[in-house]
Coordinates of C-alpha atoms in Angstrom, one line a residue:
M1 CA 90.5 83.4 75.8
L2 CA 89.1 86.1 78.2
I3 CA 90.4 89.5 77.2
D4 CA 89.6 92.7 79.1
R5 CA 88.9 96.1 77.6
W6 CA 92.6 96.9 77.7
G7 CA 93.6 93.8 75.8
R8 CA 95.0 91.9 78.8
P9 CA 94.3 88.1 79.0
V10 CA 92.6 86.9 82.1
T11 CA 94.4 83.7 83.2
E12 CA 94.0 83.6 87.0
L13 CA 90.8 83.5 89.1
R14 CA 90.6 84.5 92.7
I15 CA 87.6 82.9 94.4
S16 CA 86.4 84.1 97.8
V17 CA 84.7 80.9 99.0
T18 CA 83.4 82.5 102.1
N19 CA 83.1 85.8 103.9
S20 CA 83.4 84.1 107.3
C21 CA 86.6 84.4 109.4
N22 CA 87.6 83.2 112.8
Y23 CA 90.2 86.0 113.2
S24 CA 89.8 89.7 114.0
C25 CA 92.8 91.3 112.5
F26 CA 92.5 95.0 113.3
F27 CA 93.7 96.1 109.9
C28 CA 91.3 93.9 107.9
H29 CA 87.8 95.2 107.0
R30 CA 86.4 91.7 107.5
E31 CA 87.4 91.3 111.1
G32 CA 85.6 88.3 112.7
H33 CA 82.9 88.5 110.1
R34 CA 80.4 85.8 109.8
S35 CA 78.9 85.3 106.4
G36 CA 75.4 86.5 106.0
G37 CA 75.0 85.9 102.3
D38 CA 74.4 82.7 100.3
E39 CA 77.7 80.8 99.6
M40 CA 78.0 78.9 96.4
R41 CA 78.0 75.1 96.6
P42 CA 81.1 73.1 95.6
E43 CA 79.5 71.9 92.4
E44 CA 78.7 75.5 91.4
F45 CA 82.3 76.5 91.8
G46 CA 83.3 73.5 89.8
R47 CA 80.8 74.3 87.0
L48 CA 82.0 77.9 86.9
V49 CA 85.7 77.0 86.7
R50 CA 85.1 74.3 84.1
I51 CA 83.5 76.9 81.9
L52 CA 86.1 79.6 82.5
S53 CA 89.0 77.1 82.0
K54 CA 87.8 76.7 78.4
H55 CA 88.4 80.5 78.0
G56 CA 91.9 80.7 79.4
I57 CA 91.7 80.4 83.2
R58 CA 94.8 78.4 84.2
R59 CA 95.2 79.1 87.9
V60 CA 92.7 79.4 90.8
K61 CA 93.4 80.9 94.2
L62 CA 90.9 80.3 97.0
T63 CA 90.5 83.2 99.5
G64 CA 88.1 84.4 102.1
G65 CA 87.3 85.4 104.7
E66 CA 89.1 82.3 105.9
P67 CA 88.5 79.5 103.4
L68 CA 89.0 76.8 106.0
M69 CA 85.8 77.9 107.8
R70 CA 84.1 75.9 105.1
E71 CA 83.8 72.3 106.1
D72 CA 83.3 71.3 102.5
L73 CA 86.5 73.0 101.2
E74 CA 88.0 69.7 100.1
E75 CA 84.9 69.1 97.9
V76 CA 85.3 72.6 96.5
V77 CA 88.9 71.8 95.6
R78 CA 87.9 68.5 94.0
E79 CA 85.2 70.2 91.9
I80 CA 87.6 72.9 90.7
G81 CA 90.3 70.3 90.0
S82 CA 87.9 68.5 87.6
S83 CA 88.3 71.5 85.3
G84 CA 91.9 70.6 84.6
V85 CA 93.4 74.0 85.7
E86 CA 97.2 74.0 86.3
E87 CA 97.2 75.1 89.9
I88 CA 94.8 75.5 92.8
S89 CA 96.3 77.5 95.7
L90 CA 94.9 78.7 99.0
V91 CA 95.3 81.8 101.2
T92 CA 94.7 81.0 104.8
N93 CA 95.5 82.2 108.3
G94 CA 96.6 78.6 109.0
F95 CA 94.6 78.1 112.2
F96 CA 92.9 75.0 110.9
L97 CA 95.6 73.8 108.6
K98 CA 97.1 71.1 110.8
E99 CA 94.0 69.1 110.7
R100 CA 93.3 69.5 107.0
A101 CA 96.5 69.8 105.1
R102 CA 96.5 66.1 104.2
S103 CA 92.9 66.0 103.1
L104 CA 93.3 69.2 101.0
K105 CA 96.4 67.8 99.3
E106 CA 94.6 64.6 98.5
A107 CA 91.7 66.6 97.1
G108 CA 94.0 68.3 94.7
L109 CA 95.3 71.5 96.4
S110 CA 98.7 72.6 95.0
R111 CA 100.1 74.9 97.6
V112 CA 99.2 77.4 100.4
N113 CA 99.9 81.0 101.3
V114 CA 99.9 81.4 105.1
S115 CA 99.3 84.8 106.7
L116 CA 101.9 85.1 109.5
H117 CA 102.2 88.6 110.8
S118 CA 104.3 87.9 113.8
L119 CA 106.5 85.2 115.3
R120 CA 105.8 86.4 118.9
R121 CA 102.8 84.9 120.7
E122 CA 101.7 88.2 122.3
T123 CA 102.2 90.3 119.2
Y124 CA 100.4 87.7 117.0
A125 CA 97.4 87.7 119.4
R126 CA 97.4 91.5 119.4
I127 CA 97.2 91.6 115.6
T128 CA 94.8 88.8 115.0
G129 CA 92.7 88.8 118.1
V130 CA 93.4 85.0 118.5
D131 CA 96.1 83.3 120.6
G132 CA 96.8 80.9 117.7
L133 CA 100.5 81.2 116.8
E134 CA 101.4 77.6 118.0
R135 CA 98.5 76.1 116.0
V136 CA 99.6 78.0 112.9
M137 CA 103.2 76.9 113.3
E138 CA 102.0 73.3 113.5
G139 CA 99.8 73.9 110.4
I140 CA 102.8 75.2 108.4
D141 CA 104.8 72.0 109.3
E142 CA 101.9 69.8 108.3
A143 CA 101.4 71.6 105.0
L144 CA 105.1 71.1 104.2
R145 CA 104.9 67.5 105.2
W146 CA 102.1 66.9 102.7
G147 CA 103.8 68.8 99.9
L148 CA 101.6 71.9 99.8
S149 CA 104.5 73.8 98.3
P150 CA 106.1 76.1 97.4
L151 CA 104.7 77.5 100.6
K152 CA 104.5 81.3 100.9
L153 CA 104.3 83.4 104.1
N154 CA 102.5 86.7 104.0
F155 CA 103.8 89.2 106.5
T156 CA 102.0 92.6 106.7
V157 CA 104.3 95.2 108.2
L158 CA 102.7 97.3 111.0
R159 CA 104.6 100.3 112.4
G160 CA 105.0 100.1 116.1
I161 CA 103.9 96.5 116.2
N162 CA 106.0 94.1 114.1
E163 CA 108.5 96.1 112.0
G164 CA 111.2 94.8 114.3
E165 CA 110.5 91.2 113.0
L166 CA 111.3 91.7 109.3
W167 CA 114.5 89.8 109.5
D168 CA 113.1 87.3 111.8
I169 CA 110.3 86.3 109.4
I170 CA 112.9 86.0 106.6
G171 CA 115.0 83.7 108.8
F172 CA 111.9 81.6 109.6
A173 CA 111.1 81.3 105.9
R174 CA 114.7 80.2 105.2
R175 CA 114.4 77.4 107.8
K176 CA 111.2 76.2 106.4
G177 CA 112.2 76.4 102.8
A178 CA 109.4 78.9 102.1
R179 CA 109.2 82.2 100.2
V180 CA 108.1 85.3 102.1
Q181 CA 106.0 88.2 100.9
I182 CA 106.6 91.4 102.9
I183 CA 103.4 93.4 102.5
E184 CA 103.0 97.2 102.9
L185 CA 99.8 98.2 104.6
L186 CA 97.5 100.1 102.3
E187 CA 96.9 103.7 103.1
S188 CA 93.3 103.7 102.0
D189 CA 91.9 103.8 105.6
P190 CA 92.9 107.0 107.4
S191 CA 92.3 105.4 110.8
L192 CA 95.2 103.0 110.1
A193 CA 97.6 105.6 108.8
S194 CA 99.8 105.5 112.0
Y195 CA 100.5 101.8 111.3
H196 CA 101.8 102.4 107.8
Y197 CA 105.4 101.4 107.3
P198 CA 107.0 102.4 104.0
L199 CA 109.2 99.7 102.5
E200 CA 111.6 101.9 100.6
E201 CA 114.4 101.7 103.3
F202 CA 114.0 98.0 103.8
E203 CA 114.1 97.5 100.0
R204 CA 117.5 99.3 100.0
E205 CA 118.8 97.0 102.7
L206 CA 117.7 94.0 100.6
E207 CA 119.4 95.5 97.5
R208 CA 122.7 95.7 99.4
I209 CA 122.8 92.1 100.5
A210 CA 120.8 90.2 97.8
M211 CA 122.7 88.1 95.3
R212 CA 120.1 89.0 92.7
K213 CA 117.1 91.2 92.2
E214 CA 114.4 90.7 89.6
I215 CA 111.1 92.3 88.9
R216 CA 108.2 90.0 88.9
E217 CA 106.3 90.8 85.7
L218 CA 102.9 90.5 87.3
H219 CA 102.3 93.8 89.2
N220 CA 105.9 94.9 88.8
R221 CA 107.0 93.6 92.2
P222 CA 110.7 93.3 93.2
L223 CA 112.0 89.8 94.2
F224 CA 115.3 89.5 96.1
H225 CA 117.2 86.2 96.0
L226 CA 119.4 86.0 99.1
E227 CA 122.7 84.1 99.4
D228 CA 121.0 81.4 101.5
G229 CA 118.4 80.7 98.8
T230 CA 115.6 82.6 100.5
V231 CA 113.3 84.6 98.1
V232 CA 111.8 87.8 99.5
E233 CA 109.0 89.5 97.6
L234 CA 107.9 93.1 98.4
V235 CA 104.3 93.9 97.9
K236 CA 104.1 97.7 98.0
G237 CA 100.5 98.5 97.1
S238 CA 97.7 97.9 94.6
G239 CA 96.6 101.3 93.7
D240 CA 99.2 102.4 91.2
P241 CA 99.3 102.1 87.5
L242 CA 102.3 99.7 87.4
F243 CA 100.4 97.3 89.7
C244 CA 97.3 97.3 87.5
M245 CA 98.8 97.5 84.0
R246 CA 99.9 93.8 84.0
C247 CA 97.0 92.3 86.0
T248 CA 95.7 89.1 84.6
R249 CA 93.2 88.3 87.4
A250 CA 89.5 88.3 88.0
R251 CA 87.6 87.6 91.1
V252 CA 84.4 85.7 92.0
T253 CA 82.7 86.4 95.3
H254 CA 81.4 83.8 97.7
D255 CA 77.9 84.4 96.4
G256 CA 78.8 84.1 92.7
R257 CA 79.4 87.6 91.5
F258 CA 82.1 88.0 88.8
K259 CA 84.3 91.0 89.4
P260 CA 86.8 91.9 86.6
C261 CA 88.9 94.1 89.0
I262 CA 89.9 92.7 92.4
A263 CA 90.6 96.1 93.8
R264 CA 87.2 97.8 93.1
E265 CA 83.9 97.3 94.9
D266 CA 81.8 99.1 92.3
N267 CA 82.1 96.6 89.4

């Protein structure tokens, strides 16, 4: 079992399989980035996870960049799956998901998180730099068709841009049978401060109408169970002690560096 210096077991591995991305989300520091470093090969990811699975790693999450920029992602999933981990999930913008949901499921992918920051075509294009909302919607349907579930939607709230869609995204999640994560924009970049939208007021609204509220043990996040069965999770930041104290994750970069803390760039 991998144990960090504070006695916490490390059971989940986040692997950035590429730094490349086809989007230019203005709040993301990797906007439209094309990878310039060496990316690990599928068999190298597989070998790494097979070793780490013998020391307690049970779940693997594939991130980027945009993971589906890799044409060999299915082979990456197959290699990782050979380790016997309990779950392999994927965080994606969903642009290429329609064409690859089936092949990813057949390769062994368990589920997907789709970043969906607006349900309005113009707003979506403004945020991401890509007129891709229709493709993403089709990708979500295809992912559900092939059983990449439970599907989660990631919605980052941006003041003055999409805060008026909070209830819309919850309604969309309900219709798709998905869970939604409402994400508060981090305040680490002063140039983005005007887009920060605190979630406290919205949390109070959810508390008034939810049938049940629970606290997700990992990262101390509130989950609200609504009467219609929809589950809403609030993600309010990653820089506070409550977020960090229960962390069980480590990260591997696209070029093979192991990082015990997913929030730091100096380790």
